[in-house]
mmCIF file of C-alpha atoms in Angstrom:
data_model
loop_
_atom_site.group_PDB
_atom_site.id
_atom_site.type_symbol
_atom_site.label_atom_id
_atom_site.label_comp_id
_atom_site.label_asym_id
_atom_site.label_seq_id
_atom_site.Cartn_x
_atom_site.Cartn_y
_atom_site.Cartn_z
ATOM 1 C CA LEU R 1 -75.486 106.083 30.555
ATOM 2 C CA ILE R 2 -75.464 105.148 34.243
ATOM 3 C CA GLN R 3 -76.939 101.770 33.365
ATOM 4 C CA LEU R 4 -74.312 101.337 30.647
ATOM 5 C CA LEU R 5 -71.489 102.119 33.087
ATOM 6 C CA ARG R 6 -72.924 99.633 35.576
ATOM 7 C CA TYR R 7 -73.182 96.910 32.946
ATOM 8 C CA GLN R 8 -69.638 97.607 31.779
ATOM 9 C CA SER R 9 -68.278 97.275 35.321
ATOM 10 C CA LYS R 10 -70.085 93.977 35.829
ATOM 11 C CA GLY R 11 -68.914 92.743 32.431
ATOM 12 C CA ARG R 12 -65.269 93.572 33.161
ATOM 13 C CA ALA R 13 -65.405 91.836 36.536
ATOM 14 C CA ARG R 14 -67.103 88.764 35.065
ATOM 15 C CA ARG R 15 -64.641 88.588 32.170
ATOM 16 C CA LEU R 16 -61.675 88.910 34.546
ATOM 17 C CA VAL R 17 -62.940 86.115 36.791
ATOM 18 C CA ARG R 18 -63.653 83.878 33.804
ATOM 19 C CA ARG R 19 -60.185 84.455 32.375
ATOM 20 C CA LEU R 20 -58.447 83.841 35.688
ATOM 21 C CA ALA R 21 -60.403 80.604 36.185
ATOM 22 C CA SER R 22 -59.709 79.306 32.696
ATOM 23 C CA PRO R 23 -57.772 75.991 32.823
ATOM 24 C CA ARG R 24 -55.273 77.199 30.247
ATOM 25 C CA ARG R 25 -54.578 80.394 32.161
ATOM 26 C CA LEU R 26 -54.892 79.089 35.709
ATOM 27 C CA VAL R 27 -51.161 78.492 36.167
ATOM 28 C CA LEU R 28 -50.201 81.849 34.681
ATOM 29 C CA SER R 29 -52.906 83.540 36.755
ATOM 30 C CA CYS R 30 -51.539 81.989 39.966
ATOM 31 C CA ILE R 31 -48.017 83.083 39.072
ATOM 32 C CA GLY R 32 -49.223 86.596 38.263
ATOM 33 C CA ILE R 33 -51.179 86.863 41.525
ATOM 34 C CA GLY R 34 -48.153 85.618 43.493
ATOM 35 C CA LEU R 35 -45.879 88.157 41.837
ATOM 36 C CA ALA R 36 -48.430 90.921 42.451
ATOM 37 C CA ILE R 37 -48.663 90.023 46.153
ATOM 38 C CA PHE R 38 -44.865 89.933 46.435
ATOM 39 C CA TRP R 39 -44.525 93.281 44.654
ATOM 40 C CA LEU R 40 -47.262 94.925 46.722
ATOM 41 C CA GLY R 41 -45.701 93.648 49.939
ATOM 42 C CA ASN R 42 -42.299 94.947 48.934
ATOM 43 C CA ALA R 43 -43.808 98.281 47.912
ATOM 44 C CA ALA R 44 -45.717 98.558 51.208
ATOM 45 C CA LEU R 45 -42.571 97.871 53.243
ATOM 46 C CA SER R 46 -40.543 100.352 51.214
ATOM 47 C CA ILE R 47 -43.235 102.991 51.752
ATOM 48 C CA LEU R 48 -43.609 102.412 55.490
ATOM 49 C CA PHE R 49 -39.908 102.337 56.337
ATOM 50 C CA ARG R 50 -38.463 104.943 54.003
ATOM 51 C CA GLN R 51 -37.542 108.404 55.180
ATOM 52 C CA SER R 52 -39.788 111.305 54.348
ATOM 53 C CA ALA R 53 -38.561 113.740 51.731
ATOM 54 C CA ASP R 54 -37.765 117.368 52.372
ATOM 55 C CA PRO R 55 -40.969 119.449 51.999
ATOM 56 C CA ALA R 56 -39.004 122.233 50.305
ATOM 57 C CA VAL R 57 -37.716 119.792 47.674
ATOM 58 C CA LEU R 58 -41.222 118.439 47.058
ATOM 59 C CA GLN R 59 -42.603 121.968 46.842
ATOM 60 C CA LYS R 60 -40.089 122.657 44.113
ATOM 61 C CA TRP R 61 -40.384 119.430 42.080
ATOM 62 C CA LEU R 62 -44.097 118.606 42.287
ATOM 63 C CA PRO R 63 -45.304 121.582 40.199
ATOM 64 C CA LEU R 64 -42.453 121.013 37.763
ATOM 65 C CA GLY R 65 -43.427 117.352 37.336
ATOM 66 C CA LEU R 66 -47.066 118.265 36.720
ATOM 67 C CA ALA R 67 -46.032 120.904 34.182
ATOM 68 C CA LEU R 68 -43.838 118.382 32.357
ATOM 69 C CA TYR R 69 -46.751 115.939 32.286
ATOM 70 C CA GLY R 70 -48.920 118.603 30.677
ATOM 71 C CA LEU R 71 -46.186 119.389 28.149
ATOM 72 C CA TRP R 72 -45.902 115.679 27.358
ATOM 73 C CA HIS R 73 -49.505 115.691 26.109
ATOM 74 C CA LEU R 74 -48.679 118.645 23.876
ATOM 75 C CA VAL R 75 -45.570 116.933 22.499
ATOM 76 C CA LYS R 76 -47.494 113.719 21.874
ATOM 77 C CA VAL R 77 -50.158 115.577 19.906
ATOM 78 C CA ALA R 78 -47.454 117.394 17.920
ATOM 79 C CA TYR R 79 -45.725 114.086 17.185
ATOM 80 C CA ARG R 80 -48.874 112.329 16.004
ATOM 81 C CA ARG R 81 -52.072 114.042 15.013
ATOM 82 C CA PRO R 82 -55.171 112.541 16.676
ATOM 83 C CA GLU R 83 -57.362 110.419 14.440
ATOM 84 C CA GLN R 84 -60.518 111.678 16.159
ATOM 85 C CA ALA R 85 -61.499 114.637 18.294
ATOM 86 C CA ILE R 86 -62.103 112.522 21.401
ATOM 87 C CA GLU R 87 -60.310 109.232 21.797
ATOM 88 C CA TRP R 88 -62.685 106.269 21.820
ATOM 89 C CA THR R 89 -61.823 102.615 22.016
ATOM 90 C CA LYS R 90 -63.183 100.166 19.466
ATOM 91 C CA ALA R 91 -65.690 98.778 21.978
ATOM 92 C CA GLU R 92 -66.872 102.282 22.879
ATOM 93 C CA ARG R 93 -67.367 103.175 19.234
ATOM 94 C CA GLU R 94 -69.441 100.026 18.729
ATOM 95 C CA ASN R 95 -71.517 100.534 21.895
ATOM 96 C CA LEU R 96 -71.982 104.305 21.774
ATOM 97 C CA GLY R 97 -71.734 105.166 18.089
ATOM 98 C CA MET R 98 -75.108 103.709 17.125
ATOM 99 C CA ALA R 99 -76.841 104.464 20.429
ATOM 100 C CA PRO R 100 -79.315 107.378 20.721
ATOM 101 C CA PHE R 101 -76.930 109.556 22.744
ATOM 102 C CA SER R 102 -76.392 113.249 22.196
ATOM 103 C CA ARG R 103 -72.929 114.749 21.999
ATOM 104 C CA GLY R 104 -73.343 116.197 25.475
ATOM 105 C CA GLN R 105 -74.173 112.771 26.899
ATOM 106 C CA LEU R 106 -71.129 111.265 25.202
ATOM 107 C CA LEU R 107 -68.936 113.973 26.732
ATOM 108 C CA THR R 108 -70.494 113.230 30.115
ATOM 109 C CA TYR R 109 -69.627 109.566 29.653
ATOM 110 C CA ARG R 110 -66.042 110.496 28.774
ATOM 111 C CA PHE R 111 -65.724 112.766 31.806
ATOM 112 C CA VAL R 112 -67.051 110.023 34.090
ATOM 113 C CA THR R 113 -64.492 107.521 32.787
ATOM 114 C CA VAL R 114 -61.749 110.121 33.226
ATOM 115 C CA LEU R 115 -62.930 110.739 36.784
ATOM 116 C CA GLY R 116 -62.802 107.020 37.616
ATOM 117 C CA ALA R 117 -59.273 106.635 36.251
ATOM 118 C CA SER R 118 -58.125 109.805 38.042
ATOM 119 C CA VAL R 119 -59.501 108.586 41.373
ATOM 120 C CA LEU R 120 -57.513 105.364 41.032
ATOM 121 C CA LYS R 121 -54.321 107.212 40.088
ATOM 122 C CA ALA R 122 -54.740 109.732 42.903
ATOM 123 C CA GLY R 123 -55.239 106.884 45.377
ATOM 124 C CA CYS R 124 -52.037 105.183 44.245
ATOM 125 C CA PHE R 125 -50.183 108.502 44.451
ATOM 126 C CA THR R 126 -51.445 109.103 47.987
ATOM 127 C CA VAL R 127 -50.362 105.646 49.150
ATOM 128 C CA LEU R 128 -46.891 106.063 47.657
ATOM 129 C CA MET R 129 -46.484 109.513 49.215
ATOM 130 C CA LEU R 130 -47.820 108.681 52.688
ATOM 131 C CA PRO R 131 -44.482 109.292 54.491
ATOM 132 C CA ASP R 132 -44.223 112.721 52.822
ATOM 133 C CA LEU R 133 -47.798 113.953 53.312
ATOM 134 C CA ARG R 134 -48.831 115.760 56.464
ATOM 135 C CA LEU R 135 -52.507 115.557 55.551
ATOM 136 C CA ALA R 136 -53.402 112.493 53.454
ATOM 137 C CA ALA R 137 -56.898 113.773 52.561
ATOM 138 C CA ALA R 138 -55.462 117.023 51.207
ATOM 139 C CA GLY R 139 -52.852 115.068 49.245
ATOM 140 C CA PHE R 140 -55.540 112.921 47.666
ATOM 141 C CA CYS R 141 -57.755 115.889 46.780
ATOM 142 C CA GLY R 142 -54.849 117.853 45.341
ATOM 143 C CA ALA R 143 -53.624 114.918 43.260
ATOM 144 C CA LEU R 144 -57.173 114.215 42.027
ATOM 145 C CA LEU R 145 -57.764 117.817 40.964
ATOM 146 C CA ALA R 146 -54.349 117.988 39.277
ATOM 147 C CA LEU R 147 -54.971 114.778 37.317
ATOM 148 C CA LEU R 148 -58.443 115.918 36.273
ATOM 149 C CA PHE R 149 -57.026 119.239 35.110
ATOM 150 C CA LEU R 150 -54.344 117.481 33.056
ATOM 151 C CA GLU R 151 -56.780 114.989 31.517
ATOM 152 C CA LEU R 152 -59.165 117.770 30.505
ATOM 153 C CA TRP R 153 -56.180 119.675 29.120
ATOM 154 C CA ARG R 154 -55.265 116.612 27.049
ATOM 155 C CA THR R 155 -58.823 116.377 25.705
ATOM 156 C CA THR R 156 -58.830 120.053 24.762
ATOM 157 C CA VAL R 157 -55.438 119.861 23.036
ATOM 158 C CA GLU R 158 -56.386 116.758 21.053
ATOM 159 C CA THR R 159 -59.696 118.288 19.968
ATOM 160 C CA CYS R 160 -58.027 121.515 18.842
ATOM 161 C CA ALA R 161 -55.268 119.606 17.000
ATOM 162 C CA PHE R 162 -57.887 117.575 15.167
ATOM 163 C CA GLU R 163 -59.792 120.682 14.086
ATOM 164 C CA VAL R 164 -57.005 122.794 12.598
ATOM 165 C CA ARG R 165 -55.879 122.666 9.000
ATOM 166 C CA SER R 166 -52.894 120.637 7.935
ATOM 167 C CA SER R 167 -50.786 123.740 7.357
ATOM 168 C CA THR R 168 -51.633 125.081 10.811
ATOM 169 C CA TYR R 169 -50.871 121.717 12.353
ATOM 170 C CA ARG R 170 -47.455 121.661 10.682
ATOM 171 C CA MET R 171 -46.737 125.107 12.102
ATOM 172 C CA ILE R 172 -47.727 123.888 15.568
ATOM 173 C CA ARG R 173 -45.468 120.856 15.191
ATOM 174 C CA VAL R 174 -42.520 123.035 14.157
ATOM 175 C CA GLY R 175 -43.195 125.386 17.073
ATOM 176 C CA VAL R 176 -43.323 122.581 19.642
ATOM 177 C CA LEU R 177 -40.200 120.877 18.301
ATOM 178 C CA GLY R 178 -38.402 124.219 18.133
ATOM 179 C CA SER R 179 -39.347 124.969 21.741
ATOM 180 C CA ILE R 180 -37.994 121.585 22.853
ATOM 181 C CA ALA R 181 -34.738 122.280 21.013
ATOM 182 C CA VAL R 182 -34.430 125.721 22.638
ATOM 183 C CA VAL R 183 -35.091 124.299 26.120
ATOM 184 C CA SER R 184 -32.551 121.511 25.553
ATOM 185 C CA LEU R 185 -29.890 123.960 24.384
ATOM 186 C CA ALA R 186 -30.621 126.267 27.324
ATOM 187 C CA THR R 187 -30.274 123.352 29.741
ATOM 188 C CA ILE R 188 -26.941 122.351 28.252
ATOM 189 C CA TRP R 189 -25.765 125.973 28.344
ATOM 190 C CA ILE R 190 -26.662 126.320 32.022
ATOM 191 C CA ALA R 191 -24.940 123.012 32.799
ATOM 192 C CA VAL R 192 -21.775 124.156 31.016
ATOM 193 C CA CYS R 193 -21.787 127.550 32.739
ATOM 194 C CA ASN R 194 -22.181 125.867 36.159
ATOM 195 C CA ARG R 195 -19.750 123.048 35.561
ATOM 196 C CA ASP R 196 -17.780 124.133 38.641
ATOM 197 C CA GLN R 197 -20.652 122.770 40.746
ATOM 198 C CA PHE R 198 -20.256 119.377 39.113
ATOM 199 C CA GLN R 199 -19.245 117.008 41.945
ATOM 200 C CA PRO R 200 -19.237 113.334 40.975
ATOM 201 C CA ASP R 201 -17.672 112.211 44.274
ATOM 202 C CA ASN R 202 -20.656 110.611 45.985
ATOM 203 C CA VAL R 203 -22.070 108.893 42.920
ATOM 204 C CA SER R 204 -20.729 107.556 39.679
ATOM 205 C CA ALA R 205 -19.762 110.041 36.998
ATOM 206 C CA SER R 206 -22.476 108.892 34.597
ATOM 207 C CA LEU R 207 -25.263 109.421 37.118
ATOM 208 C CA ALA R 208 -23.782 112.717 38.256
ATOM 209 C CA VAL R 209 -24.074 114.015 34.685
ATOM 210 C CA PHE R 210 -27.817 113.292 34.659
ATOM 211 C CA VAL R 211 -28.234 114.847 38.110
ATOM 212 C CA HIS R 212 -26.399 117.966 36.989
ATOM 213 C CA LEU R 213 -28.552 118.227 33.861
ATOM 214 C CA ALA R 214 -31.714 117.788 35.941
ATOM 215 C CA LYS R 215 -30.656 120.583 38.277
ATOM 216 C CA SER R 216 -29.832 122.766 35.287
ATOM 217 C CA ALA R 217 -33.289 122.117 33.801
ATOM 218 C CA GLU R 218 -34.856 122.924 37.167
ATOM 219 C CA MET R 219 -33.208 126.346 37.069
ATOM 220 C CA LEU R 220 -35.215 127.167 33.935
ATOM 221 C CA GLN R 221 -38.395 127.488 35.988
ATOM 222 C CA HIS R 222 -36.995 130.699 37.476
ATOM 223 C CA THR R 223 -37.182 132.382 34.073
ATOM 224 C CA TRP R 224 -40.341 134.248 33.124
ATOM 225 C CA LEU R 225 -41.446 131.535 30.696
ATOM 226 C CA GLY R 226 -40.739 128.735 33.156
ATOM 227 C CA ALA R 227 -42.551 130.588 35.926
ATOM 228 C CA LEU R 228 -45.530 131.086 33.606
ATOM 229 C CA MET R 229 -45.671 127.353 32.846
ATOM 230 C CA VAL R 230 -45.208 126.147 36.417
ATOM 231 C CA SER R 231 -47.340 128.734 38.247
ATOM 232 C CA PRO R 232 -50.737 127.062 37.550
ATOM 233 C CA PHE R 233 -49.467 123.821 39.079
ATOM 234 C CA LYS R 234 -48.029 125.415 42.215
ATOM 235 C CA LEU R 235 -51.608 125.633 43.468
ATOM 236 C CA PHE R 236 -52.007 121.840 43.273
ATOM 237 C CA GLY R 237 -48.601 121.348 44.904
ATOM 238 C CA ASN R 238 -49.598 123.583 47.826
ATOM 239 C CA ILE R 239 -52.797 121.566 48.303
ATOM 240 C CA ILE R 240 -50.952 118.239 48.211
ATOM 241 C CA LEU R 241 -48.369 119.359 50.778
ATOM 242 C CA ALA R 242 -50.818 121.106 53.122
ATOM 243 C CA GLU R 243 -50.029 120.468 56.790
ATOM 244 C CA HIS R 244 -53.430 121.160 58.368
ATOM 245 C CA VAL R 245 -56.968 122.200 57.525
ATOM 246 C CA SER R 246 -57.308 125.954 57.283
ATOM 247 C CA THR R 247 -59.202 128.636 55.453
ATOM 248 C CA THR R 248 -56.226 128.988 53.099
ATOM 249 C CA LEU R 249 -56.464 125.317 52.183
ATOM 250 C CA LEU R 250 -60.208 125.574 51.586
ATOM 251 C CA ALA R 251 -59.705 128.661 49.407
ATOM 252 C CA ARG R 252 -57.042 126.843 47.381
ATOM 253 C CA LEU R 253 -59.352 123.866 46.953
ATOM 254 C CA ALA R 254 -62.107 126.161 45.698
ATOM 255 C CA ILE R 255 -59.745 127.852 43.221
ATOM 256 C CA ALA R 256 -58.415 124.479 42.007
ATOM 257 C CA LEU R 257 -61.958 123.166 41.557
ATOM 258 C CA ALA R 258 -62.862 126.292 39.595
ATOM 259 C CA ALA R 259 -59.778 125.766 37.403
ATOM 260 C CA VAL R 260 -60.817 122.177 36.706
ATOM 261 C CA MET R 261 -64.354 123.255 35.850
ATOM 262 C CA GLY R 262 -62.987 125.994 33.611
ATOM 263 C CA MET R 263 -60.813 123.503 31.765
ATOM 264 C CA GLY R 264 -63.852 121.226 31.422
ATOM 265 C CA GLY R 265 -65.840 124.116 29.950
ATOM 266 C CA LEU R 266 -62.989 124.808 27.527
ATOM 267 C CA ALA R 267 -63.051 121.158 26.468
ATOM 268 C CA VAL R 268 -66.813 121.385 25.829
ATOM 269 C CA LEU R 269 -66.436 124.587 23.804
ATOM 270 C CA SER R 270 -63.656 123.091 21.688
ATOM 271 C CA ASP R 271 -65.833 120.049 21.044
ATOM 272 C CA ARG R 272 -68.729 122.248 19.945
ATOM 273 C CA HIS R 273 -66.392 124.028 17.585
ATOM 274 C CA PHE R 274 -65.365 120.628 16.268
ATOM 275 C CA LEU R 275 -68.984 119.734 15.559
ATOM 276 C CA THR R 276 -69.508 122.900 13.536
ATOM 277 C CA ASN R 277 -66.416 122.182 11.415
ATOM 278 C CA ARG R 278 -66.721 118.389 11.184
ATOM 279 C CA ASP R 279 -68.272 118.332 7.741
ATOM 280 C CA ARG R 280 -65.739 120.778 6.391
ATOM 281 C CA SER R 281 -62.854 118.745 7.826
ATOM 282 C CA ALA R 282 -64.247 115.537 6.370
ATOM 283 C CA ARG R 283 -64.535 117.143 2.946
ATOM 284 C CA ARG R 284 -60.991 118.473 3.170
ATOM 285 C CA GLN R 285 -59.606 115.054 4.130
ATOM 286 C CA TYR R 286 -61.523 113.449 1.284
ATOM 287 C CA ASP R 287 -60.064 115.904 -1.212
ATOM 288 C CA GLN R 288 -56.550 115.368 0.135
ATOM 289 C CA HIS R 289 -56.727 111.593 -0.143
ATOM 290 C CA GLU R 290 -58.379 111.741 -3.532
ATOM 291 C CA ALA R 291 -55.666 114.043 -4.843
ATOM 292 C CA HIS R 292 -52.960 111.846 -3.335
ATOM 293 C CA ASP R 293 -53.882 108.354 -4.458
ATOM 294 C CA GLY R 294 -57.656 108.154 -4.787
ATOM 295 C CA SER R 295 -57.873 106.262 -1.515
ATOM 296 C CA LEU R 296 -60.616 106.805 1.022
ATOM 297 C CA THR R 297 -58.481 105.589 3.918
ATOM 298 C CA PRO R 298 -58.956 107.842 7.001
ATOM 299 C CA GLU R 299 -56.077 110.140 7.793
ATOM 300 C CA GLY R 300 -53.560 108.644 10.166
ATOM 301 C CA GLN R 301 -54.896 105.110 9.829
ATOM 302 C CA SER R 302 -52.117 102.539 9.649
ATOM 303 C CA LYS R 303 -51.823 100.678 6.356
ATOM 304 C CA ARG R 304 -51.131 96.994 6.619
ATOM 305 C CA ARG R 305 -50.066 94.585 3.984
ATOM 306 C CA ALA R 306 -52.573 92.036 2.874
ATOM 307 C CA ILE R 307 -51.709 88.665 4.361
ATOM 308 C CA HIS R 308 -53.151 85.694 2.534
ATOM 309 C CA ALA R 309 -51.977 82.964 4.917
ATOM 310 C CA THR R 310 -53.194 83.764 8.448
ATOM 311 C CA PRO R 311 -52.902 81.160 11.238
ATOM 312 C CA LYS R 312 -56.296 79.922 12.367
ATOM 313 C CA SER R 313 -55.588 78.303 15.752
ATOM 314 C CA GLY R 314 -52.910 77.363 18.237
ATOM 315 C CA TRP R 315 -49.964 79.345 19.472
ATOM 316 C CA GLN R 316 -49.299 80.684 15.981
ATOM 317 C CA ALA R 317 -52.651 82.486 15.907
ATOM 318 C CA LEU R 318 -51.986 83.952 19.373
ATOM 319 C CA ALA R 319 -48.514 85.091 18.341
ATOM 320 C CA TRP R 320 -49.951 86.557 15.137
ATOM 321 C CA ARG R 321 -52.554 88.530 17.040
ATOM 322 C CA GLN R 322 -50.009 89.877 19.534
ATOM 323 C CA THR R 323 -47.679 90.830 16.696
ATOM 324 C CA LEU R 324 -50.412 92.850 14.977
ATOM 325 C CA GLY R 325 -51.165 94.650 18.238
ATOM 326 C CA LEU R 326 -47.463 95.341 18.778
ATOM 327 C CA CYS R 327 -47.108 96.810 15.297
ATOM 328 C CA GLU R 328 -50.115 99.065 15.824
ATOM 329 C CA TYR R 329 -49.277 100.292 19.335
ATOM 330 C CA TRP R 330 -45.475 100.100 19.275
ATOM 331 C CA PRO R 331 -44.941 103.693 20.554
ATOM 332 C CA SER R 332 -46.991 102.945 23.673
ATOM 333 C CA VAL R 333 -45.147 99.660 24.212
ATOM 334 C CA VAL R 334 -41.764 101.364 23.921
ATOM 335 C CA ILE R 335 -42.780 104.106 26.364
ATOM 336 C CA ALA R 336 -44.132 101.518 28.820
ATOM 337 C CA LEU R 337 -40.835 99.599 28.735
ATOM 338 C CA VAL R 338 -38.589 102.646 29.175
ATOM 339 C CA ALA R 339 -39.351 103.157 32.889
ATOM 340 C CA PRO R 340 -38.616 99.571 34.094
ATOM 341 C CA THR R 341 -35.527 99.449 31.875
ATOM 342 C CA VAL R 342 -34.116 102.639 33.392
ATOM 343 C CA LEU R 343 -34.954 101.503 36.934
ATOM 344 C CA SER R 344 -33.311 98.121 36.435
ATOM 345 C CA LEU R 345 -30.123 99.789 35.147
ATOM 346 C CA LEU R 346 -29.859 102.339 37.973
ATOM 347 C CA PRO R 347 -27.485 100.198 40.121
ATOM 348 C CA ALA R 348 -24.983 100.205 37.271
ATOM 349 C CA PHE R 349 -24.951 104.020 37.363
ATOM 350 C CA ILE R 350 -25.245 104.694 41.092
ATOM 351 C CA TYR R 351 -22.398 102.618 42.496
ATOM 352 C CA GLN R 352 -18.824 102.759 41.308
ATOM 353 C CA ASP R 353 -17.805 99.465 42.927
ATOM 354 C CA PRO R 354 -18.693 96.576 40.554
ATOM 355 C CA VAL R 355 -19.045 94.149 43.511
ATOM 356 C CA VAL R 356 -21.664 96.385 45.179
ATOM 357 C CA THR R 357 -23.434 96.808 41.833
ATOM 358 C CA MET R 358 -23.769 93.040 41.387
#
């Protein structure tokens, strides 16, 4: 597995260099590199010269953001049932599926890839939060442990959702959607009850509505259910915002590491349970599809229409390939485009003067 990871890293680097040096992509590569340098320079300047945030505000919003990220994985699983217990890419299925690896070795491979991605994300988080962190090393360690905990939580949730029966999964979906509806109604109720605190003087009225709703949602964490959801992530927030090295910080790091290892053990146990019920689940899916239409198509697999005239070369083939990928991964594309769209429209909501907005 170590040799495979090393070969994969070399292959990715070689493929990237070959693509960047391709004559057809050289111009686009130069433009992309120039834009990346410009964006990184702008981001570095904005990080170095911005004011540091209030530690009390960060202490309040960091655990809440981590809890919402964990809930997002639960909502995503409730929205769409996983097609497999552990998510594998097509290349990984081809490289690992026929290799003489045990299930434990495959889980080790998955955990190593998760660790590499979490290290990169934690590094980016630390760089972005440099003006707000008193101890950069503690911020990096806290962010890394929090991301590992959330990724292992995602793996456990997806494995459990794949194992359960269809009726149980429908009950889980109804429960998650019902909980979201209750939280939304509670947020609106709190916002209406505290409408006297609504002050749209400093910002535009449209943005003030969102700010008021966000503050109303933040008040939900003071309830017993909100405190129960946010309390595990307060530990990671305290590590990230630590001001100096102390025995308290070391104890919190040890507890956070134990929590990550416990979540990893829970992921392993859920995967073992999946292995014991894999044959039964496969038989149940076969019976369901046979009773439905006699098809042996795997559950959740997208059905495409048969296309007889497919472009073979040129820009039409490239457009055809991108269109197929867009149709298959359209939820991810939409989610990826939401953040830049909202950020680009913020000036229209923040400033009331149209001249300043332009």
